[in-house]
């Protein structure tokens, strides 16, 4: 039997926000459908520094993922949310921002009842080696050291067998937040927790950069100590993952030496005997 769809509700989402996050939220837009929540915010006037404009929807017709990929989520089953925010110090904030967002998403999912959530550098949200969500950070303007960004987050909250098949046809191995929860999770609780944790993290990030979140990120790092293949266009590098540095670069131990990588697509390689 199929579950009834829980539609997004501003009232239920706002309930999850602490007073500080409520103050920092300028606008929360909930749409039935849109091309992409991130495309919409990228085209809108940016909010003043220290406050956020947020767009979320039941359905995206042209959801965008990293590296030009599509982001697919059936009506009312996932969570697609974008947040527009301004940073005073772009150089400090931007390189590792997507890792900080991963920490905020993990905090929100655990607070909503999910267990065993991990992060795959740079910005995949994982459950048992499968992708539950992703983060797309886009910079829309940089001037005088400041930067305006749009942070897009996509989460598979519930996934039907048909949706899993459709997404996995593109090569990804996916899971739903529901797989990581004992009781069926609420999209509104997750959306509210996500917004609350994201706004708190952005304030923390503005003051302390990624350094303030690095230990927490490391504890969630699903690649740490594992053999990893990093694909950068045509170039491939293979080594043992040793976390991320304070700028968010991936550290790989290759032939006994640490090398840092600022971009690329990481995948796990199995060492013989490993599962
Ligand atoms: C990834 O490739 O892993 C990143 C996926 C990001 C998808 C989200 S859904 C909300 C926002 N709107 C978009 O079009 N993309 C992001």
PDB file of C-alpha atoms and ligand atoms in Angstrom:
ATOM      1  CA  UNK A   1       0.000   0.000   0.000  1.00  0.00           C
ATOM      2  CA  UNK A   2       1.405   3.434  -0.841  1.00  0.00           C
ATOM      3  CA  UNK A   3       1.929   6.004   1.936  1.00  0.00           C
ATOM      4  CA  UNK A   4      -0.048   9.295   1.820  1.00  0.00           C
ATOM      5  CA  UNK A   5       2.082  12.265   0.712  1.00  0.00           C
ATOM      6  CA  UNK A   6       2.976  14.723   3.488  1.00  0.00           C
ATOM      7  CA  UNK A   7       2.949  18.135   1.810  1.00  0.00           C
ATOM      8  CA  UNK A   8       5.320  20.856   2.977  1.00  0.00           C
ATOM      9  CA  UNK A   9       3.862  23.344   5.453  1.00  0.00           C
ATOM     10  CA  UNK A  10       5.453  26.661   6.508  1.00  0.00           C
ATOM     11  CA  UNK A  11       3.875  26.348   9.954  1.00  0.00           C
ATOM     12  CA  UNK A  12       5.393  22.897  10.590  1.00  0.00           C
ATOM     13  CA  UNK A  13       8.785  23.870   9.179  1.00  0.00           C
ATOM     14  CA  UNK A  14       9.012  27.070  11.254  1.00  0.00           C
ATOM     15  CA  UNK A  15       8.256  25.087  14.436  1.00  0.00           C
ATOM     16  CA  UNK A  16      11.716  23.494  14.164  1.00  0.00           C
ATOM     17  CA  UNK A  17      13.563  26.833  14.088  1.00  0.00           C
ATOM     18  CA  UNK A  18      15.166  28.329  17.201  1.00  0.00           C
ATOM     19  CA  UNK A  19      14.588  32.044  17.867  1.00  0.00           C
ATOM     20  CA  UNK A  20      17.965  33.007  16.331  1.00  0.00           C
ATOM     21  CA  UNK A  21      17.224  31.059  13.122  1.00  0.00           C
ATOM     22  CA  UNK A  22      13.734  32.621  12.922  1.00  0.00           C
ATOM     23  CA  UNK A  23      15.349  36.069  13.092  1.00  0.00           C
ATOM     24  CA  UNK A  24      17.787  35.162  10.322  1.00  0.00           C
ATOM     25  CA  UNK A  25      15.090  33.915   7.933  1.00  0.00           C
ATOM     26  CA  UNK A  26      13.850  36.739   5.671  1.00  0.00           C
ATOM     27  CA  UNK A  27      11.654  34.728   3.324  1.00  0.00           C
ATOM     28  CA  UNK A  28      10.518  31.087   3.131  1.00  0.00           C
ATOM     29  CA  UNK A  29       8.894  30.238  -0.189  1.00  0.00           C
ATOM     30  CA  UNK A  30       7.145  26.887  -0.601  1.00  0.00           C
ATOM     31  CA  UNK A  31       6.198  26.087  -4.181  1.00  0.00           C
ATOM     32  CA  UNK A  32       4.151  23.246  -5.605  1.00  0.00           C
ATOM     33  CA  UNK A  33       6.510  23.036  -8.595  1.00  0.00           C
ATOM     34  CA  UNK A  34       9.435  24.941 -10.074  1.00  0.00           C
ATOM     35  CA  UNK A  35      12.230  24.320 -12.569  1.00  0.00           C
ATOM     36  CA  UNK A  36      14.876  24.381  -9.830  1.00  0.00           C
ATOM     37  CA  UNK A  37      14.889  26.049  -6.401  1.00  0.00           C
ATOM     38  CA  UNK A  38      18.532  27.040  -6.910  1.00  0.00           C
ATOM     39  CA  UNK A  39      17.930  28.501 -10.388  1.00  0.00           C
ATOM     40  CA  UNK A  40      15.075  30.531  -8.923  1.00  0.00           C
ATOM     41  CA  UNK A  41      17.169  31.996  -6.093  1.00  0.00           C
ATOM     42  CA  UNK A  42      20.156  32.618  -8.388  1.00  0.00           C
ATOM     43  CA  UNK A  43      17.875  34.878 -10.477  1.00  0.00           C
ATOM     44  CA  UNK A  44      16.369  36.723  -7.491  1.00  0.00           C
ATOM     45  CA  UNK A  45      17.707  39.772  -5.635  1.00  0.00           C
ATOM     46  CA  UNK A  46      20.176  38.594  -2.937  1.00  0.00           C
ATOM     47  CA  UNK A  47      19.247  39.051   0.723  1.00  0.00           C
ATOM     48  CA  UNK A  48      21.233  41.474   2.920  1.00  0.00           C
ATOM     49  CA  UNK A  49      24.166  39.971   4.841  1.00  0.00           C
ATOM     50  CA  UNK A  50      23.268  37.823   7.847  1.00  0.00           C
ATOM     51  CA  UNK A  51      19.769  36.859   6.682  1.00  0.00           C
ATOM     52  CA  UNK A  52      18.553  34.119   4.338  1.00  0.00           C
ATOM     53  CA  UNK A  53      16.022  33.701   1.569  1.00  0.00           C
ATOM     54  CA  UNK A  54      14.834  30.112   1.219  1.00  0.00           C
ATOM     55  CA  UNK A  55      12.969  28.279  -1.517  1.00  0.00           C
ATOM     56  CA  UNK A  56      11.634  24.733  -1.298  1.00  0.00           C
ATOM     57  CA  UNK A  57       9.231  22.778  -3.475  1.00  0.00           C
ATOM     58  CA  UNK A  58       7.300  19.549  -3.910  1.00  0.00           C
ATOM     59  CA  UNK A  59       8.630  19.023  -7.443  1.00  0.00           C
ATOM     60  CA  UNK A  60      11.522  20.294  -9.571  1.00  0.00           C
ATOM     61  CA  UNK A  61      11.262  19.938 -13.362  1.00  0.00           C
ATOM     62  CA  UNK A  62      14.923  20.734 -13.933  1.00  0.00           C
ATOM     63  CA  UNK A  63      16.706  19.915 -10.681  1.00  0.00           C
ATOM     64  CA  UNK A  64      20.454  20.371 -11.065  1.00  0.00           C
ATOM     65  CA  UNK A  65      23.216  18.276  -9.500  1.00  0.00           C
ATOM     66  CA  UNK A  66      26.996  18.666  -9.437  1.00  0.00           C
ATOM     67  CA  UNK A  67      29.056  18.384 -12.614  1.00  0.00           C
ATOM     68  CA  UNK A  68      26.075  19.230 -14.826  1.00  0.00           C
ATOM     69  CA  UNK A  69      24.065  16.186 -13.731  1.00  0.00           C
ATOM     70  CA  UNK A  70      20.275  16.114 -13.251  1.00  0.00           C
ATOM     71  CA  UNK A  71      18.761  15.811  -9.778  1.00  0.00           C
ATOM     72  CA  UNK A  72      15.681  13.571  -9.860  1.00  0.00           C
ATOM     73  CA  UNK A  73      13.061  13.385  -7.087  1.00  0.00           C
ATOM     74  CA  UNK A  74       9.406  12.352  -7.532  1.00  0.00           C
ATOM     75  CA  UNK A  75       6.616  14.716  -6.324  1.00  0.00           C
ATOM     76  CA  UNK A  76       6.385  15.028  -2.544  1.00  0.00           C
ATOM     77  CA  UNK A  77       8.926  12.303  -1.810  1.00  0.00           C
ATOM     78  CA  UNK A  78      12.211  14.118  -1.362  1.00  0.00           C
ATOM     79  CA  UNK A  79      13.356  17.460  -0.155  1.00  0.00           C
ATOM     80  CA  UNK A  80      14.680  20.141  -2.489  1.00  0.00           C
ATOM     81  CA  UNK A  81      15.740  23.279  -0.660  1.00  0.00           C
ATOM     82  CA  UNK A  82      17.889  26.250  -1.618  1.00  0.00           C
ATOM     83  CA  UNK A  83      19.182  28.981   0.651  1.00  0.00           C
ATOM     84  CA  UNK A  84      20.564  32.353  -0.504  1.00  0.00           C
ATOM     85  CA  UNK A  85      23.165  33.824   1.878  1.00  0.00           C
ATOM     86  CA  UNK A  86      25.908  36.450   1.802  1.00  0.00           C
ATOM     87  CA  UNK A  87      29.427  36.115   3.256  1.00  0.00           C
ATOM     88  CA  UNK A  88      31.607  39.064   4.226  1.00  0.00           C
ATOM     89  CA  UNK A  89      34.846  37.132   3.697  1.00  0.00           C
ATOM     90  CA  UNK A  90      34.581  35.023   0.557  1.00  0.00           C
ATOM     91  CA  UNK A  91      38.171  33.761   0.563  1.00  0.00           C
ATOM     92  CA  UNK A  92      37.754  32.250   4.005  1.00  0.00           C
ATOM     93  CA  UNK A  93      34.240  30.946   3.491  1.00  0.00           C
ATOM     94  CA  UNK A  94      33.936  29.526   0.026  1.00  0.00           C
ATOM     95  CA  UNK A  95      36.431  26.716  -0.495  1.00  0.00           C
ATOM     96  CA  UNK A  96      35.118  24.506   2.314  1.00  0.00           C
ATOM     97  CA  UNK A  97      31.534  25.712   2.488  1.00  0.00           C
ATOM     98  CA  UNK A  98      30.019  22.564   0.965  1.00  0.00           C
ATOM     99  CA  UNK A  99      31.751  20.457   3.649  1.00  0.00           C
ATOM    100  CA  UNK A 100      30.243  22.695   6.329  1.00  0.00           C
ATOM    101  CA  UNK A 101      26.832  22.245   4.692  1.00  0.00           C
ATOM    102  CA  UNK A 102      27.336  18.465   4.892  1.00  0.00           C
ATOM    103  CA  UNK A 103      27.857  18.772   8.653  1.00  0.00           C
ATOM    104  CA  UNK A 104      24.642  20.798   8.986  1.00  0.00           C
ATOM    105  CA  UNK A 105      22.666  18.258   6.915  1.00  0.00           C
ATOM    106  CA  UNK A 106      23.983  15.380   9.057  1.00  0.00           C
ATOM    107  CA  UNK A 107      23.060  17.219  12.255  1.00  0.00           C
ATOM    108  CA  UNK A 108      19.549  17.782  10.884  1.00  0.00           C
ATOM    109  CA  UNK A 109      19.064  14.166   9.804  1.00  0.00           C
ATOM    110  CA  UNK A 110      20.256  12.759  13.122  1.00  0.00           C
ATOM    111  CA  UNK A 111      18.016  15.219  14.961  1.00  0.00           C
ATOM    112  CA  UNK A 112      15.104  13.939  12.802  1.00  0.00           C
ATOM    113  CA  UNK A 113      15.677  10.301  13.788  1.00  0.00           C
ATOM    114  CA  UNK A 114      18.213   9.028  11.238  1.00  0.00           C
ATOM    115  CA  UNK A 115      21.222   6.952  12.306  1.00  0.00           C
ATOM    116  CA  UNK A 116      24.549   6.091  10.670  1.00  0.00           C
ATOM    117  CA  UNK A 117      24.644   9.102   8.350  1.00  0.00           C
ATOM    118  CA  UNK A 118      28.058   9.702   6.779  1.00  0.00           C
ATOM    119  CA  UNK A 119      29.645  12.189   4.391  1.00  0.00           C
ATOM    120  CA  UNK A 120      31.537  11.462   1.212  1.00  0.00           C
ATOM    121  CA  UNK A 121      33.924  14.245   0.181  1.00  0.00           C
ATOM    122  CA  UNK A 122      33.139  16.792  -1.052  1.00  0.00           C
ATOM    123  CA  UNK A 123      29.411  16.892  -0.502  1.00  0.00           C
ATOM    124  CA  UNK A 124      27.460  13.635  -0.707  1.00  0.00           C
ATOM    125  CA  UNK A 125      25.294  12.578   2.202  1.00  0.00           C
ATOM    126  CA  UNK A 126      25.627   8.818   2.648  1.00  0.00           C
ATOM    127  CA  UNK A 127      23.887   5.973   4.381  1.00  0.00           C
ATOM    128  CA  UNK A 128      25.727   2.635   4.274  1.00  0.00           C
ATOM    129  CA  UNK A 129      27.699   3.521   1.154  1.00  0.00           C
ATOM    130  CA  UNK A 130      24.656   4.796  -0.711  1.00  0.00           C
ATOM    131  CA  UNK A 131      23.755   8.376  -1.576  1.00  0.00           C
ATOM    132  CA  UNK A 132      20.844   9.871   0.402  1.00  0.00           C
ATOM    133  CA  UNK A 133      21.488  13.441  -0.635  1.00  0.00           C
ATOM    134  CA  UNK A 134      23.752  15.991  -2.228  1.00  0.00           C
ATOM    135  CA  UNK A 135      24.794  19.617  -1.944  1.00  0.00           C
ATOM    136  CA  UNK A 136      25.331  22.135  -4.735  1.00  0.00           C
ATOM    137  CA  UNK A 137      26.978  25.435  -3.746  1.00  0.00           C
ATOM    138  CA  UNK A 138      26.872  28.186  -6.369  1.00  0.00           C
ATOM    139  CA  UNK A 139      28.492  31.613  -6.098  1.00  0.00           C
ATOM    140  CA  UNK A 140      26.463  34.297  -7.737  1.00  0.00           C
ATOM    141  CA  UNK A 141      28.540  37.407  -7.129  1.00  0.00           C
ATOM    142  CA  UNK A 142      31.878  38.227  -5.585  1.00  0.00           C
ATOM    143  CA  UNK A 143      32.850  41.837  -4.933  1.00  0.00           C
ATOM    144  CA  UNK A 144      35.211  43.553  -2.511  1.00  0.00           C
ATOM    145  CA  UNK A 145      36.002  40.271  -0.733  1.00  0.00           C
ATOM    146  CA  UNK A 146      32.320  39.480  -0.112  1.00  0.00           C
ATOM    147  CA  UNK A 147      30.302  36.736  -1.818  1.00  0.00           C
ATOM    148  CA  UNK A 148      26.678  35.873  -2.410  1.00  0.00           C
ATOM    149  CA  UNK A 149      25.975  32.151  -2.534  1.00  0.00           C
ATOM    150  CA  UNK A 150      23.042  29.862  -3.200  1.00  0.00           C
ATOM    151  CA  UNK A 151      23.249  26.555  -1.353  1.00  0.00           C
ATOM    152  CA  UNK A 152      21.048  23.812  -2.837  1.00  0.00           C
ATOM    153  CA  UNK A 153      20.327  20.635  -0.914  1.00  0.00           C
ATOM    154  CA  UNK A 154      18.554  17.592  -2.287  1.00  0.00           C
ATOM    155  CA  UNK A 155      17.541  14.678  -0.044  1.00  0.00           C
ATOM    156  CA  UNK A 156      15.794  11.408  -0.846  1.00  0.00           C
ATOM    157  CA  UNK A 157      13.381  11.205   2.089  1.00  0.00           C
ATOM    158  CA  UNK A 158      11.189   8.344   0.845  1.00  0.00           C
ATOM    159  CA  UNK A 159      11.979   6.397  -2.328  1.00  0.00           C
ATOM    160  CA  UNK A 160       9.619   4.043  -4.110  1.00  0.00           C
ATOM    161  CA  UNK A 161      11.090   1.010  -5.874  1.00  0.00           C
ATOM    162  CA  UNK A 162      10.357   2.711  -9.209  1.00  0.00           C
ATOM    163  CA  UNK A 163      12.140   5.911  -8.177  1.00  0.00           C
ATOM    164  CA  UNK A 164      15.172   3.943  -6.978  1.00  0.00           C
ATOM    165  CA  UNK A 165      15.360   2.206 -10.352  1.00  0.00           C
ATOM    166  CA  UNK A 166      15.040   5.473 -12.285  1.00  0.00           C
ATOM    167  CA  UNK A 167      17.800   7.181 -10.287  1.00  0.00           C
ATOM    168  CA  UNK A 168      20.101   4.164 -10.259  1.00  0.00           C
ATOM    169  CA  UNK A 169      19.804   3.921 -14.062  1.00  0.00           C
ATOM    170  CA  UNK A 170      22.103   6.981 -14.035  1.00  0.00           C
ATOM    171  CA  UNK A 171      24.803   4.966 -12.232  1.00  0.00           C
ATOM    172  CA  UNK A 172      24.338   6.199  -8.634  1.00  0.00           C
ATOM    173  CA  UNK A 173      23.695   3.849  -5.698  1.00  0.00           C
ATOM    174  CA  UNK A 174      20.956   5.513  -3.682  1.00  0.00           C
ATOM    175  CA  UNK A 175      19.197   5.214  -0.338  1.00  0.00           C
ATOM    176  CA  UNK A 176      16.427   7.171   1.379  1.00  0.00           C
ATOM    177  CA  UNK A 177      16.477   8.930   4.743  1.00  0.00           C
ATOM    178  CA  UNK A 178      13.612   6.565   5.658  1.00  0.00           C
ATOM    179  CA  UNK A 179      16.068   3.624   5.341  1.00  0.00           C
ATOM    180  CA  UNK A 180      18.127   5.187   8.158  1.00  0.00           C
ATOM    181  CA  UNK A 181      15.145   5.799  10.492  1.00  0.00           C
ATOM    182  CA  UNK A 182      13.220   3.463  12.809  1.00  0.00           C
ATOM    183  CA  UNK A 183       9.916   5.315  12.247  1.00  0.00           C
ATOM    184  CA  UNK A 184       8.798   6.937   8.963  1.00  0.00           C
ATOM    185  CA  UNK A 185      10.438  10.396   8.927  1.00  0.00           C
ATOM    186  CA  UNK A 186       8.443  13.608   8.443  1.00  0.00           C
ATOM    187  CA  UNK A 187       9.445  15.817   5.501  1.00  0.00           C
ATOM    188  CA  UNK A 188       8.398  18.925   7.448  1.00  0.00           C
ATOM    189  CA  UNK A 189      10.463  17.998  10.501  1.00  0.00           C
ATOM    190  CA  UNK A 190      13.470  17.285   8.270  1.00  0.00           C
ATOM    191  CA  UNK A 191      12.957  20.525   6.297  1.00  0.00           C
ATOM    192  CA  UNK A 192      12.697  22.568   9.514  1.00  0.00           C
ATOM    193  CA  UNK A 193      15.678  20.869  11.162  1.00  0.00           C
ATOM    194  CA  UNK A 194      17.686  21.318   7.968  1.00  0.00           C
ATOM    195  CA  UNK A 195      16.947  25.029   7.794  1.00  0.00           C
ATOM    196  CA  UNK A 196      17.639  25.511  11.502  1.00  0.00           C
ATOM    197  CA  UNK A 197      20.972  23.649  11.394  1.00  0.00           C
ATOM    198  CA  UNK A 198      21.989  25.336   8.151  1.00  0.00           C
ATOM    199  CA  UNK A 199      21.381  28.844   9.486  1.00  0.00           C
ATOM    200  CA  UNK A 200      23.288  28.055  12.712  1.00  0.00           C
ATOM    201  CA  UNK A 201      26.156  26.552  10.716  1.00  0.00           C
ATOM    202  CA  UNK A 202      26.343  29.579   8.385  1.00  0.00           C
ATOM    203  CA  UNK A 203      26.736  31.915  11.352  1.00  0.00           C
ATOM    204  CA  UNK A 204      29.376  29.602  12.875  1.00  0.00           C
ATOM    205  CA  UNK A 205      31.143  29.404   9.505  1.00  0.00           C
ATOM    206  CA  UNK A 206      31.180  33.170   9.055  1.00  0.00           C
ATOM    207  CA  UNK A 207      33.086  33.495  12.353  1.00  0.00           C
ATOM    208  CA  UNK A 208      35.331  30.416  12.445  1.00  0.00           C
ATOM    209  CA  UNK A 209      35.416  29.030   8.877  1.00  0.00           C
ATOM    210  CA  UNK A 210      35.661  25.283   8.324  1.00  0.00           C
ATOM    211  CA  UNK A 211      38.240  24.946  11.130  1.00  0.00           C
ATOM    212  CA  UNK A 212      35.384  25.230  13.646  1.00  0.00           C
ATOM    213  CA  UNK A 213      33.587  22.258  12.036  1.00  0.00           C
ATOM    214  CA  UNK A 214      36.496  20.112  10.934  1.00  0.00           C
ATOM    215  CA  UNK A 215      36.506  17.657  13.851  1.00  0.00           C
ATOM    216  CA  UNK A 216      32.796  17.009  13.404  1.00  0.00           C
ATOM    217  CA  UNK A 217      33.266  16.572   9.647  1.00  0.00           C
ATOM    218  CA  UNK A 218      36.116  14.113  10.260  1.00  0.00           C
ATOM    219  CA  UNK A 219      33.918  12.008  12.548  1.00  0.00           C
ATOM    220  CA  UNK A 220      31.377  11.740   9.715  1.00  0.00           C
ATOM    221  CA  UNK A 221      33.940  11.138   6.941  1.00  0.00           C
ATOM    222  CA  UNK A 222      32.929   7.875   5.252  1.00  0.00           C
ATOM    223  CA  UNK A 223      36.135   7.720   3.171  1.00  0.00           C
ATOM    224  CA  UNK A 224      38.654   8.102   6.001  1.00  0.00           C
ATOM    225  CA  UNK A 225      41.304   5.340   5.908  1.00  0.00           C
ATOM    226  CA  UNK A 226      39.771   3.749   2.802  1.00  0.00           C
ATOM    227  CA  UNK A 227      41.294   3.281  -0.624  1.00  0.00           C
ATOM    228  CA  UNK A 228      39.825   5.967  -2.868  1.00  0.00           C
ATOM    229  CA  UNK A 229      39.898   6.677  -6.585  1.00  0.00           C
ATOM    230  CA  UNK A 230      39.660  10.360  -7.459  1.00  0.00           C
ATOM    231  CA  UNK A 231      38.568  11.260 -10.969  1.00  0.00           C
ATOM    232  CA  UNK A 232      39.404  14.789 -12.189  1.00  0.00           C
ATOM    233  CA  UNK A 233      38.355  14.954 -15.829  1.00  0.00           C
ATOM    234  CA  UNK A 234      40.725  12.526 -17.584  1.00  0.00           C
ATOM    235  CA  UNK A 235      43.097  12.357 -14.603  1.00  0.00           C
ATOM    236  CA  UNK A 236      42.823   9.591 -11.997  1.00  0.00           C
ATOM    237  CA  UNK A 237      44.568   9.459  -8.615  1.00  0.00           C
ATOM    238  CA  UNK A 238      44.366   6.616  -6.152  1.00  0.00           C
ATOM    239  CA  UNK A 239      45.342   6.653  -2.486  1.00  0.00           C
ATOM    240  CA  UNK A 240      44.252   6.192   1.103  1.00  0.00           C
ATOM    241  CA  UNK A 241      41.870   8.954   2.227  1.00  0.00           C
ATOM    242  CA  UNK A 242      43.230  10.933   5.196  1.00  0.00           C
ATOM    243  CA  UNK A 243      40.435  13.460   5.732  1.00  0.00           C
ATOM    244  CA  UNK A 244      40.240  17.086   4.598  1.00  0.00           C
ATOM    245  CA  UNK A 245      42.465  20.055   5.431  1.00  0.00           C
ATOM    246  CA  UNK A 246      41.204  23.378   6.877  1.00  0.00           C
ATOM    247  CA  UNK A 247      40.462  24.625   3.341  1.00  0.00           C
ATOM    248  CA  UNK A 248      38.296  21.583   2.650  1.00  0.00           C
ATOM    249  CA  UNK A 249      40.767  19.907   0.257  1.00  0.00           C
ATOM    250  CA  UNK A 250      40.740  16.092   0.200  1.00  0.00           C
ATOM    251  CA  UNK A 251      43.958  14.546   1.533  1.00  0.00           C
ATOM    252  CA  UNK A 252      45.089  11.346  -0.135  1.00  0.00           C
ATOM    253  CA  UNK A 253      48.117   9.353   0.945  1.00  0.00           C
ATOM    254  CA  UNK A 254      49.819   8.287  -2.269  1.00  0.00           C
ATOM    255  CA  UNK A 255      53.093   6.338  -2.096  1.00  0.00           C
ATOM    256  CA  UNK A 256      53.503   7.361   1.547  1.00  0.00           C
ATOM    257  CA  UNK A 257      53.070  11.108   0.890  1.00  0.00           C
ATOM    258  CA  UNK A 258      50.016  13.301   1.545  1.00  0.00           C
ATOM    259  CA  UNK A 259      48.642  15.087  -1.500  1.00  0.00           C
ATOM    260  CA  UNK A 260      45.772  17.597  -1.472  1.00  0.00           C
ATOM    261  CA  UNK A 261      42.964  17.773  -4.029  1.00  0.00           C
ATOM    262  CA  UNK A 262      40.521  20.651  -4.310  1.00  0.00           C
ATOM    263  CA  UNK A 263      38.103  19.094  -6.809  1.00  0.00           C
ATOM    264  CA  UNK A 264      37.074  15.778  -8.309  1.00  0.00           C
ATOM    265  CA  UNK A 265      34.731  12.831  -7.935  1.00  0.00           C
ATOM    266  CA  UNK A 266      35.782  10.335  -5.259  1.00  0.00           C
ATOM    267  CA  UNK A 267      34.770   6.675  -5.234  1.00  0.00           C
ATOM    268  CA  UNK A 268      35.671   3.823  -2.909  1.00  0.00           C
ATOM    269  CA  UNK A 269      37.930   1.026  -4.106  1.00  0.00           C
ATOM    270  CA  UNK A 270      37.669  -2.224  -2.220  1.00  0.00           C
ATOM    271  CA  UNK A 271      40.864  -3.684  -0.816  1.00  0.00           C
ATOM    272  CA  UNK A 272      40.888  -7.488  -0.906  1.00  0.00           C
ATOM    273  CA  UNK A 273      39.000  -8.938   2.075  1.00  0.00           C
ATOM    274  CA  UNK A 274      37.171  -5.643   2.758  1.00  0.00           C
ATOM    275  CA  UNK A 275      33.381  -5.363   2.599  1.00  0.00           C
TER     276      UNK A 275
HETATM  277  C1  LIG B   1      24.584  16.566  -6.207  1.00  0.00           C
HETATM  278  O1  LIG B   1      24.836  16.406  -7.403  1.00  0.00           O
HETATM  279  O2  LIG B   1      24.838  15.690  -5.385  1.00  0.00           O
HETATM  280  C2  LIG B   1      23.956  17.843  -5.733  1.00  0.00           C
HETATM  281  C3  LIG B   1      22.454  17.786  -5.813  1.00  0.00           C
HETATM  282  C4  LIG B   1      21.785  19.075  -5.385  1.00  0.00           C
HETATM  283  C5  LIG B   1      20.295  19.042  -5.671  1.00  0.00           C
HETATM  284  C6  LIG B   1      19.594  20.216  -5.043  1.00  0.00           C
HETATM  285  S1  LIG B   1      17.844  19.999  -4.967  1.00  0.00           S
HETATM  286  C7  LIG B   1      17.655  21.654  -4.476  1.00  0.00           C
HETATM  287  C8  LIG B   1      18.598  22.474  -5.318  1.00  0.00           C
HETATM  288  N1  LIG B   1      17.997  22.778  -6.599  1.00  0.00           N
HETATM  289  C9  LIG B   1      18.645  22.224  -7.613  1.00  0.00           C
HETATM  290  O3  LIG B   1      18.333  22.335  -8.818  1.00  0.00           O
HETATM  291  N2  LIG B   1      19.673  21.494  -7.156  1.00  0.00           N
HETATM  292  C10 LIG B   1      19.789  21.562  -5.715  1.00  0.00           C
END
